[in-house]
Coordinates of C-alpha atoms and ligand atoms in Angstrom, one line a residue:
X12 CA 0.2 -0.1 0.0
X13 CA 1.4 3.5 -0.6
X14 CA -0.5 6.6 -0.9
X15 CA 1.4 9.5 -3.2
X16 CA 3.1 12.9 -1.0
X17 CA 2.8 10.2 2.3
X18 CA 5.3 9.9 4.6
X19 CA 4.5 8.7 8.1
X20 CA 3.1 5.3 8.8
X21 CA 0.9 2.8 7.1
X22 CA -0.7 0.2 9.1
X23 CA -2.6 -2.4 8.0
X24 CA -4.1 -5.1 9.2
X25 CA -1.5 -7.5 9.1
X26 CA 0.7 -4.8 10.3
X27 CA 2.3 -5.2 14.4
X28 CA 1.0 -1.8 15.2
X29 CA -2.5 -2.5 14.4
X30 CA -4.4 -3.6 17.2
X31 CA -2.6 -1.2 18.9
X32 CA -3.5 2.1 16.2
X33 CA -7.2 0.9 16.5
X34 CA -8.0 1.2 19.5
X35 CA -9.8 4.3 21.5
X36 CA -9.8 5.6 24.5
X37 CA -13.4 3.8 24.8
X38 CA -12.5 -0.4 24.8
X39 CA -15.8 -0.5 23.9
X40 CA -15.5 0.0 20.2
X41 CA -13.7 -2.2 18.3
X42 CA -13.5 -2.0 15.1
X43 CA -11.5 -2.8 12.2
X44 CA -10.1 0.5 9.5
X45 CA -8.6 -0.5 6.0
X46 CA -6.2 1.4 6.9
X47 CA -4.2 3.8 9.6
X48 CA -2.3 6.4 8.0
X49 CA -0.4 7.5 10.8
X50 CA 0.4 11.8 9.3
X51 CA 3.5 13.0 10.3
X52 CA 2.2 16.5 8.9
X53 CA -0.1 19.0 7.0
X54 CA 1.7 17.4 4.0
X55 CA 0.5 14.3 4.7
X56 CA -2.6 14.9 6.1
X57 CA -3.4 16.5 2.8
X58 CA -2.3 12.9 1.2
X59 CA -4.4 11.1 2.7
X60 CA -7.6 13.1 2.5
X61 CA -6.3 13.4 -1.0
X62 CA -6.0 9.3 -1.4
X63 CA -9.0 8.6 0.4
X64 CA -11.2 10.3 -2.3
X65 CA -9.9 9.3 -5.2
X66 CA -10.4 5.2 -3.6
X67 CA -13.7 6.4 -2.1
X68 CA -13.2 4.7 1.5
X69 CA -15.0 6.1 4.6
X70 CA -12.8 8.5 6.3
X71 CA -12.5 8.6 10.4
X72 CA -9.7 11.6 11.7
X73 CA -8.4 10.5 14.6
X74 CA -7.2 13.6 16.8
X75 CA -7.0 11.9 20.8
X76 CA -9.3 9.3 20.2
X77 CA -11.6 10.0 23.0
X78 CA -14.6 10.5 21.7
X79 CA -16.5 8.0 23.6
X80 CA -18.9 7.5 20.8
X81 CA -15.4 6.0 19.1
X82 CA -15.8 8.6 16.0
X83 CA -12.1 8.5 15.2
X84 CA -12.0 5.0 13.6
X85 CA -14.2 3.6 11.3
X86 CA -14.3 -0.4 9.9
X87 CA -13.1 -1.6 6.6
X88 CA -11.9 2.5 6.1
X89 CA -9.0 5.4 6.5
X90 CA -8.7 6.7 9.9
X91 CA -6.5 9.6 9.1
X92 CA -4.6 9.7 12.5
X93 CA -3.0 12.6 13.9
X94 CA -1.4 10.9 17.3
X95 CA 1.6 11.4 15.9
X96 CA 0.9 15.5 15.6
X97 CA 1.5 16.5 19.0
X98 CA 3.9 19.6 18.5
X99 CA 3.0 22.4 20.9
X100 CA 4.7 26.3 20.0
X101 CA 4.6 28.3 23.2
X102 CA 4.7 31.5 22.0
X103 CA 5.3 33.9 25.3
X104 CA 6.0 36.9 24.3
X105 CA 3.1 37.3 22.3
X106 CA 0.8 34.9 24.8
X107 CA -0.5 32.0 21.8
X108 CA 0.8 28.6 21.0
X109 CA 0.9 26.8 18.2
X110 CA -0.8 23.2 18.5
X111 CA -0.4 20.6 16.4
X112 CA -4.0 18.4 15.5
X113 CA -3.1 15.0 17.3
X114 CA -1.9 16.7 20.4
X115 CA -3.5 16.0 24.1
X116 CA -4.2 18.9 26.9
X117 CA -1.4 17.4 28.9
X118 CA 0.8 18.2 26.5
X119 CA -0.5 21.7 26.2
X120 CA -0.3 22.3 29.3
X121 CA 3.1 21.0 29.4
X122 CA 4.4 23.4 27.0
X123 CA 1.8 26.9 28.5
X124 CA 2.8 26.1 32.0
X125 CA 6.2 26.6 31.3
X126 CA 5.8 30.1 30.2
X127 CA 3.4 30.7 33.2
X128 CA 0.8 30.2 30.9
X129 CA -2.7 28.4 29.9
X130 CA -5.7 28.9 28.0
X131 CA -8.8 26.8 28.2
X132 CA -8.9 22.5 27.8
X133 CA -10.2 19.5 28.9
X134 CA -10.3 18.3 32.6
X135 CA -8.3 15.5 32.3
X136 CA -4.2 15.8 30.6
X137 CA -5.2 12.0 27.9
X138 CA -8.2 14.7 26.4
X139 CA -7.5 15.4 22.3
X140 CA -7.1 19.1 21.9
X141 CA -8.9 18.5 18.2
X142 CA -12.1 16.7 19.1
X143 CA -12.4 19.3 22.4
X144 CA -11.7 22.4 20.6
X145 CA -14.3 22.1 17.2
X146 CA -17.2 20.9 19.9
X147 CA -16.5 24.1 21.6
X148 CA -14.4 23.0 25.0
X149 CA -15.5 23.8 28.9
X150 CA -13.2 23.4 31.2
X151 CA -11.7 25.3 34.7
X152 CA -10.6 28.5 32.9
X153 CA -13.8 28.6 31.1
X154 CA -15.4 31.2 33.2
X155 CA -12.5 33.7 33.4
X156 CA -11.2 32.5 29.9
X157 CA -14.1 31.8 27.6
X158 CA -13.9 28.2 26.2
X159 CA -11.8 27.0 24.9
X160 CA -12.8 28.4 21.1
X161 CA -13.1 31.8 22.9
X162 CA -9.4 31.7 22.7
X163 CA -8.9 30.1 19.3
X164 CA -7.5 32.3 16.7
X165 CA -6.7 30.6 13.6
X166 CA -6.9 27.0 12.3
X167 CA -5.1 24.9 9.6
X168 CA -6.9 23.2 7.5
X169 CA -7.5 20.3 5.1
X170 CA -10.3 20.3 3.2
X171 CA -12.6 18.0 2.4
X172 CA -10.3 18.8 -2.1
X173 CA -7.2 17.7 0.3
X174 CA -6.4 22.3 0.4
X175 CA -4.8 23.1 2.5
X176 CA -6.7 26.6 4.8
X177 CA -6.2 28.9 7.4
X178 CA -8.9 29.8 9.4
X179 CA -9.3 33.1 11.4
X180 CA -11.5 35.7 11.8
X181 CA -9.6 37.3 8.4
X182 CA -9.4 34.6 5.9
X183 CA -12.5 32.5 5.5
X184 CA -14.7 33.9 8.3
X185 CA -17.7 30.8 7.8
X186 CA -15.4 28.1 8.2
X187 CA -13.6 29.6 10.9
X188 CA -17.6 30.5 12.7
X189 CA -17.8 27.1 11.8
X190 CA -15.5 24.8 13.1
X191 CA -15.7 26.9 16.6
X192 CA -18.6 24.1 18.2
X193 CA -19.3 22.3 14.4
X194 CA -17.3 20.1 15.0
X195 CA -15.0 17.7 12.4
X196 CA -17.8 18.0 10.3
X197 CA -15.1 20.8 7.7
X198 CA -11.8 19.4 6.6
X199 CA -9.0 18.7 9.1
X200 CA -7.9 20.4 11.3
X201 CA -3.5 19.9 11.4
X202 CA -2.9 23.1 13.4
X203 CA -4.6 25.4 15.7
X204 CA -3.0 28.9 17.5
X205 CA -5.5 30.0 20.7
X206 CA -4.7 32.7 23.2
X207 CA -2.9 32.1 26.0
X208 CA -3.2 34.0 29.4
X209 CA -1.1 34.0 33.0
X210 CA -1.9 31.1 34.8
X211 CA -0.3 30.5 38.4
X212 CA 2.3 28.2 37.9
X213 CA 0.6 27.7 41.6
X214 CA -3.1 27.4 41.6
X215 CA -5.5 27.2 44.5
X216 CA -6.7 24.5 43.7
X217 CA -8.1 20.7 44.2
X218 CA -11.1 17.9 45.6
X219 CA -13.6 18.0 48.1
X220 CA -15.1 15.0 49.5
X221 CA -18.3 14.8 51.1
X222 CA -20.1 11.6 51.9
X223 CA -22.7 10.5 49.5
X224 CA -25.5 11.0 52.2
X225 CA -24.9 14.4 52.1
X226 CA -25.2 14.7 48.1
X227 CA -28.6 17.3 48.9
X228 CA -27.5 19.9 52.0
X229 CA -23.7 20.1 49.3
X230 CA -25.5 21.0 46.1
X231 CA -28.1 23.6 48.0
X232 CA -25.0 25.3 49.4
X233 CA -22.7 24.9 46.5
X234 CA -26.1 26.4 44.2
X235 CA -25.5 29.2 46.6
X236 CA -21.8 29.2 47.2
X237 CA -21.1 29.3 43.5
X238 CA -24.0 32.1 42.8
X239 CA -21.7 34.3 44.5
X240 CA -18.5 33.2 42.8
X241 CA -15.7 35.2 40.9
X242 CA -15.4 34.2 37.1
X243 CA -11.9 33.0 38.1
X244 CA -13.0 30.1 40.4
X245 CA -14.1 26.7 38.2
X246 CA -15.7 24.3 39.3
X247 CA -17.1 20.7 38.1
X248 CA -18.8 18.6 41.0
X249 CA -18.6 14.4 41.2
X250 CA -21.0 12.3 42.0
X251 CA -19.8 8.3 42.3
X252 CA -17.1 6.7 44.5
X253 CA -13.8 7.9 45.8
X254 CA -11.0 7.1 42.9
X255 CA -8.0 5.2 44.6
X256 CA -5.7 7.4 44.0
X257 CA -2.9 7.3 46.4
X258 CA -3.6 11.2 47.4
X259 CA -6.4 9.8 48.7
X260 CA -6.4 8.3 52.4
X261 CA -7.0 4.1 51.2
X262 CA -10.0 4.2 53.9
X263 CA -12.5 5.9 51.9
X264 CA -11.3 4.6 48.5
X265 CA -14.2 3.6 46.9
X266 CA -16.4 4.9 49.5
X267 CA -19.6 6.7 48.1
X268 CA -19.0 10.0 48.1
X269 CA -19.3 13.7 46.3
X270 CA -16.6 15.8 45.5
X271 CA -16.5 19.6 44.5
X272 CA -13.8 19.8 42.2
X273 CA -11.6 23.7 42.1
X274 CA -9.5 25.4 40.6
X275 CA -9.0 29.0 41.6
X276 CA -7.4 30.8 37.8
X277 CA -5.9 33.8 40.0
X278 CA -3.3 34.6 43.3
X279 CA -2.9 32.4 45.6
X280 CA -4.7 34.4 48.4
X281 CA -7.8 35.3 46.7
X282 CA -8.5 32.1 45.8
X283 CA -7.9 30.9 49.5
X284 CA -10.3 33.1 50.3
X285 CA -12.9 32.3 47.1
X286 CA -13.0 28.7 48.6
X287 CA -12.8 28.8 52.5
X288 CA -16.5 28.5 53.3
X289 CA -17.0 26.0 50.7
X290 CA -14.1 24.0 53.1
X291 CA -16.5 24.8 56.1
X292 CA -19.6 23.1 54.3
X293 CA -19.9 20.7 56.7
X294 CA -17.9 17.6 57.7
X295 CA -16.1 16.9 54.2
X296 CA -14.1 13.0 54.3
X297 CA -10.9 14.6 52.9
X298 CA -9.7 18.6 51.6
X299 CA -7.8 18.6 49.2
X300 CA -7.4 21.3 48.1
X301 CA -3.6 23.3 48.5
X302 CA -2.1 25.5 46.6
X303 CA -0.2 23.3 43.7
X304 CA 0.8 23.8 40.3
X305 CA -1.8 24.3 37.4
X306 CA -0.3 21.1 35.7
X307 CA -0.2 19.2 38.4
X308 CA -3.9 19.7 39.2
X309 CA -4.2 19.5 35.3
X310 CA -3.4 15.9 35.5
X311 CA -4.9 14.5 38.9
X312 CA -7.9 12.9 37.5
X313 CA -5.5 11.0 34.0
X314 CA -5.9 7.4 36.2
X315 CA -9.9 7.9 36.8
X316 CA -11.1 7.5 33.6
X317 CA -8.4 5.5 32.2
X318 CA -8.4 3.7 28.8
X319 CA -9.6 0.2 27.8
X320 CA -11.7 0.4 30.4
X321 CA -15.9 -0.2 28.8
X322 CA -18.0 3.5 28.8
X323 CA -21.4 4.6 27.6
X324 CA -22.4 8.5 28.5
X325 CA -25.4 10.0 28.7
X326 CA -25.5 13.9 28.9
X327 CA -27.8 16.6 29.2
X328 CA -27.9 20.8 29.9
X329 CA -29.6 21.6 33.0
X330 CA -31.8 24.0 33.3
X331 CA -30.2 25.0 36.7
X332 CA -30.1 23.1 40.3
X333 CA -33.8 23.8 41.8
X334 CA -34.2 21.4 45.1
X335 CA -35.9 18.9 42.3
X336 CA -33.5 18.8 40.4
X337 CA -31.2 17.7 43.4
X338 CA -33.5 15.1 44.8
X339 CA -33.4 13.4 41.2
X340 CA -29.5 13.7 41.0
X341 CA -29.1 12.7 44.6
X342 CA -31.2 9.5 44.1
X343 CA -29.7 8.7 40.5
X344 CA -26.4 9.2 40.7
X345 CA -25.2 6.5 42.7
X346 CA -27.9 3.8 41.7
X347 CA -24.9 2.7 39.4
X348 CA -23.8 -1.5 40.3
X349 CA -19.9 -0.8 39.3
X350 CA -18.1 1.7 41.8
X351 CA -16.3 2.9 38.4
X352 CA -19.5 4.3 36.8
X353 CA -19.9 8.4 38.0
X354 CA -21.7 11.4 37.0
X355 CA -19.7 15.3 36.1
X356 CA -21.7 18.1 36.7
X357 CA -19.7 21.3 34.9
X358 CA -20.2 25.1 36.2
X359 CA -20.8 27.7 33.4
X360 CA -21.6 31.0 33.6
X361 CA -19.4 33.9 33.4
X362 CA -16.8 34.9 30.5
X363 CA -18.5 31.7 28.2
X364 CA -22.3 33.6 28.8
X365 CA -20.6 37.3 27.6
X366 CA -19.6 36.3 23.5
X367 CA -23.1 36.1 22.2
X368 CA -24.9 33.0 21.1
X369 CA -24.1 34.0 17.3
X370 CA -20.6 34.6 17.8
X371 CA -19.8 31.4 17.4
X372 CA -20.9 27.9 16.8
X373 CA -21.7 26.7 19.7
X374 CA -25.2 27.7 20.5
X375 CA -25.8 27.0 24.3
X376 CA -24.0 30.3 25.8
X377 CA -26.6 30.7 28.6
X378 CA -27.1 27.0 30.4
X379 CA -24.6 27.1 34.0
X380 CA -25.2 23.8 34.2
X381 CA -24.4 19.9 32.4
X382 CA -24.8 16.4 34.1
X383 CA -22.1 14.0 32.1
X384 CA -23.6 10.4 33.6
X385 CA -20.4 8.0 33.0
X386 CA -21.5 4.5 33.0
X387 CA -18.3 2.3 32.6
X388 CA -17.2 -1.1 33.4
X389 CA -14.0 -3.5 32.8
X390 CA -13.8 -5.0 30.0
X391 CA -14.2 -8.4 31.6
X392 CA -17.4 -7.5 33.1
X393 CA -18.8 -6.5 30.0
X394 CA -21.4 -9.1 29.7
X395 CA -24.4 -7.5 32.4
X396 CA -22.3 -5.0 33.6
X397 CA -23.1 -3.6 30.1
X398 CA -27.0 -3.1 30.3
X399 CA -27.4 -2.3 34.1
X400 CA -24.9 0.5 33.9
X401 CA -25.8 1.9 30.7
X402 CA -30.0 1.4 31.5
X403 CA -28.4 3.5 34.9
X404 CA -27.8 6.0 32.4
X405 CA -30.1 6.3 30.4
X406 CA -33.2 5.4 33.6
X407 CA -30.7 8.6 35.3
X408 CA -31.3 11.1 32.0
X409 CA -35.1 10.2 32.2
X410 CA -35.2 11.1 35.5
X411 CA -33.9 14.6 34.5
X412 CA -36.5 15.2 31.7
X413 CA -38.0 18.2 33.5
X414 CA -35.1 19.8 34.4
X415 CA -33.7 19.3 30.5
X416 CA -32.8 22.8 29.0
X417 CA -33.3 21.4 25.9
X418 CA -30.1 21.6 24.5
X419 CA -26.4 19.4 24.9
X420 CA -22.8 19.5 24.5
X421 CA -22.2 17.5 21.5
X422 CA -18.5 16.6 22.8
X423 CA -20.7 14.3 25.1
X424 CA -23.0 12.4 23.0
X425 CA -23.0 9.2 22.7
X426 CA -23.1 6.5 19.4
X427 CA -26.4 6.0 19.8
X428 CA -26.8 9.8 20.3
X429 CA -27.1 10.3 16.5
X430 CA -31.1 11.6 16.4
X431 CA -29.2 14.8 19.0
X432 CA -26.8 16.3 17.4
X433 CA -29.3 18.9 16.3
X434 CA -30.1 19.4 20.2
X435 CA -26.2 20.5 20.5
X436 CA -26.8 23.2 18.3
X437 CA -30.9 24.2 17.9
X438 CA -32.1 24.9 14.3
X439 CA -30.5 28.2 13.5
X440 CA -27.4 27.3 14.2
X441 CA -27.6 24.2 12.9
X442 CA -28.8 25.7 9.7
X443 CA -26.1 27.9 9.9
X444 CA -23.7 25.0 9.5
X445 CA -25.1 23.1 6.8
X446 CA -24.6 25.7 4.9
X447 CA -21.1 26.3 5.2
X448 CA -21.2 22.1 5.3
X449 CA -22.7 22.7 2.1
X450 CA -19.8 25.3 0.8
X451 CA -16.9 22.7 2.6
X452 CA -17.6 19.7 2.3
X453 CA -21.1 19.2 -0.3
X454 CA -20.5 15.4 -0.4
X455 CA -20.4 14.8 3.4
X456 CA -17.0 13.4 3.0
X457 CA -16.0 14.4 6.9
X458 CA -19.8 12.3 7.8
X459 CA -17.7 10.0 10.6
X460 CA -19.1 12.0 13.3
X461 CA -21.4 14.0 14.8
X462 CA -22.5 14.8 11.2
X463 CA -24.2 18.0 10.1
X464 CA -25.7 17.3 7.2
X465 CA -24.8 19.9 4.1
X466 CA -28.4 21.7 2.4
Ligands
FAD3 C1 -12.3 11.3 30.3 C2 -12.3 12.4 29.7 C3 -12.7 13.7 29.5 C4 -12.8 14.8 28.9 N1 -13.5 15.8 29.1 C5 -13.8 17.0 28.5 C6 -13.7 19.0 29.5 O1 -13.3 19.1 30.4 N2 -13.6 19.4 28.6 C7 -14.8 19.1 27.2 O2 -14.7 19.9 26.5 N3 -14.4 18.3 26.9 C8 -14.4 17.1 27.8 N4 -14.7 15.8 26.4 C9 -15.0 14.7 25.6 C10 -14.1 15.7 24.8 O3 -14.4 17.0 24.1 C11 -14.4 14.9 23.6 O4 -14.3 13.2 23.9 C12 -13.8 14.9 22.5 O5 -14.5 14.6 20.6 C13 -12.1 14.8 22.6 O6 -11.4 15.0 21.6 P1 -10.4 14.2 20.6 O7 -9.5 14.6 19.5 O8 -10.0 13.4 21.2 O9 -11.2 13.2 20.2 P2 -11.2 11.4 19.3 O10 -12.1 10.5 19.2 O11 -10.0 11.8 18.4 O12 -12.3 12.4 18.2 C14 -13.8 13.1 18.3 C15 -13.9 13.9 16.7 O13 -13.5 14.6 16.6 C16 -13.1 14.6 15.4 N5 -11.5 15.2 15.1 C17 -10.4 14.8 15.7 N6 -9.5 15.1 15.5 C18 -9.5 16.2 14.9 C19 -8.8 17.2 13.5 N7 -7.6 17.1 13.8 N8 -9.3 17.7 12.7 C20 -10.6 17.3 12.5 N9 -11.3 16.9 13.1 C21 -11.0 16.4 14.6 C22 -13.4 14.1 14.3 O14 -14.8 14.1 14.3 C23 -13.4 12.6 14.9 O15 -14.2 12.0 15.3 C24 -13.5 14.8 27.9 C25 -13.9 13.0 26.9 C26 -13.1 12.6 28.1 C27 -13.0 10.3 27.3

């Protein structure tokens, strides 16, 4: 097998690395592509796209390989694999970073924090920059610095024709708009340029855990606490069991618990003040909030969601944290069978909500809370666990029906959620995306994703 103009690695079923190369983060995904084209740079990406078009091959595009639906890999077709393109070049003087399309957030935090800089990224270091950014990008810094896409300055894109374009506010602005939330529908992004901001490197951050029995009280307190919180304070709730991390006392491991993870993107002393009331609330099982390097904090959750475990997600935006919504959450959050299953809720708002709704393709700017119900089981538990854990996630989502905002973050949709893509955008944004899709990818070449059909 040969691709004209391609210098990367070509991996077919007879290659020793084939089984590793077709694996994605979600171990429940098991697809067998005909060819994996592991690109070394932008020219390889363009050559691979042209080859796929010419041979009428189904295309999957792989960034970090983290999408729960496993869209980074397809059966029979070609995977345009950017996993070897992980370089990050920080420019501290210009406060920007250029990031290749296969980089992970841990790569970005590592390089940018060397200069005391950061941009809004995901909360798990092994998540891919590309897929996360193209869907919007939520994380601890977003209330202060906006979504990841709000920090995107430019992207180098390989189109469905194999052409290399630069999209920015001044070049192909329609494409630039669509890339900021519209997912992998418009081309393969070979590199991104992001704005950076001073963050840390030492920040006040960490999680606090309370016993599961305290969930209603903690969530009611949390609701009031964050209503007054400064934009610098990013928080994520985690409901499940205490993960068996070395930093947590062993006798607490696997105990049902609610955690509030905090990160204050400002001076440590201000952060200490901002979290004081939370730390004093009730009787936490353990308080791990402390001044720590931002990059260390960002990697702190990596081992709680390992590659190869089996995952099934359900997600929705919420209208708010009413007493009723809290009661539903407390009722369902701990009813999973597997101790690894959990749910998480991000607190949005702040800078996210200050950007006009139509400035980018991320439509749900006014939503302050979402929930991800994450069913997890181990590969050798697949049988009944797959059914029971997935049923738990679906039942939890159903119970939340009265509290759903009518929108969902596109990056959280699983493979059985394809009918919900419109819900992620709303009619107006979806229509505009479909028109831009018709201009840049009229044949829907890039459809192995949360697809927007050209119109
Ligand atoms: C453990 C975990 C933690 C997460 N935490 C967060 C979080 O904190 N914040 C958040 O916003 N999201 C989070 N997510 C969701 C995440 O945004 C999505 O899973 C996202 O798709 C991951 O991107 P990826 O590049 O790793 O995915 P991949 O599976 O590689 O790609 C997903 C899709 O993105 C498109 N794509 C990928 N690379 C490119 C490219 N270079 N050019 C064009 N299209 C491309 C393709 O359509 C592909 O099918 C998390 C996911 C996981 C599994």
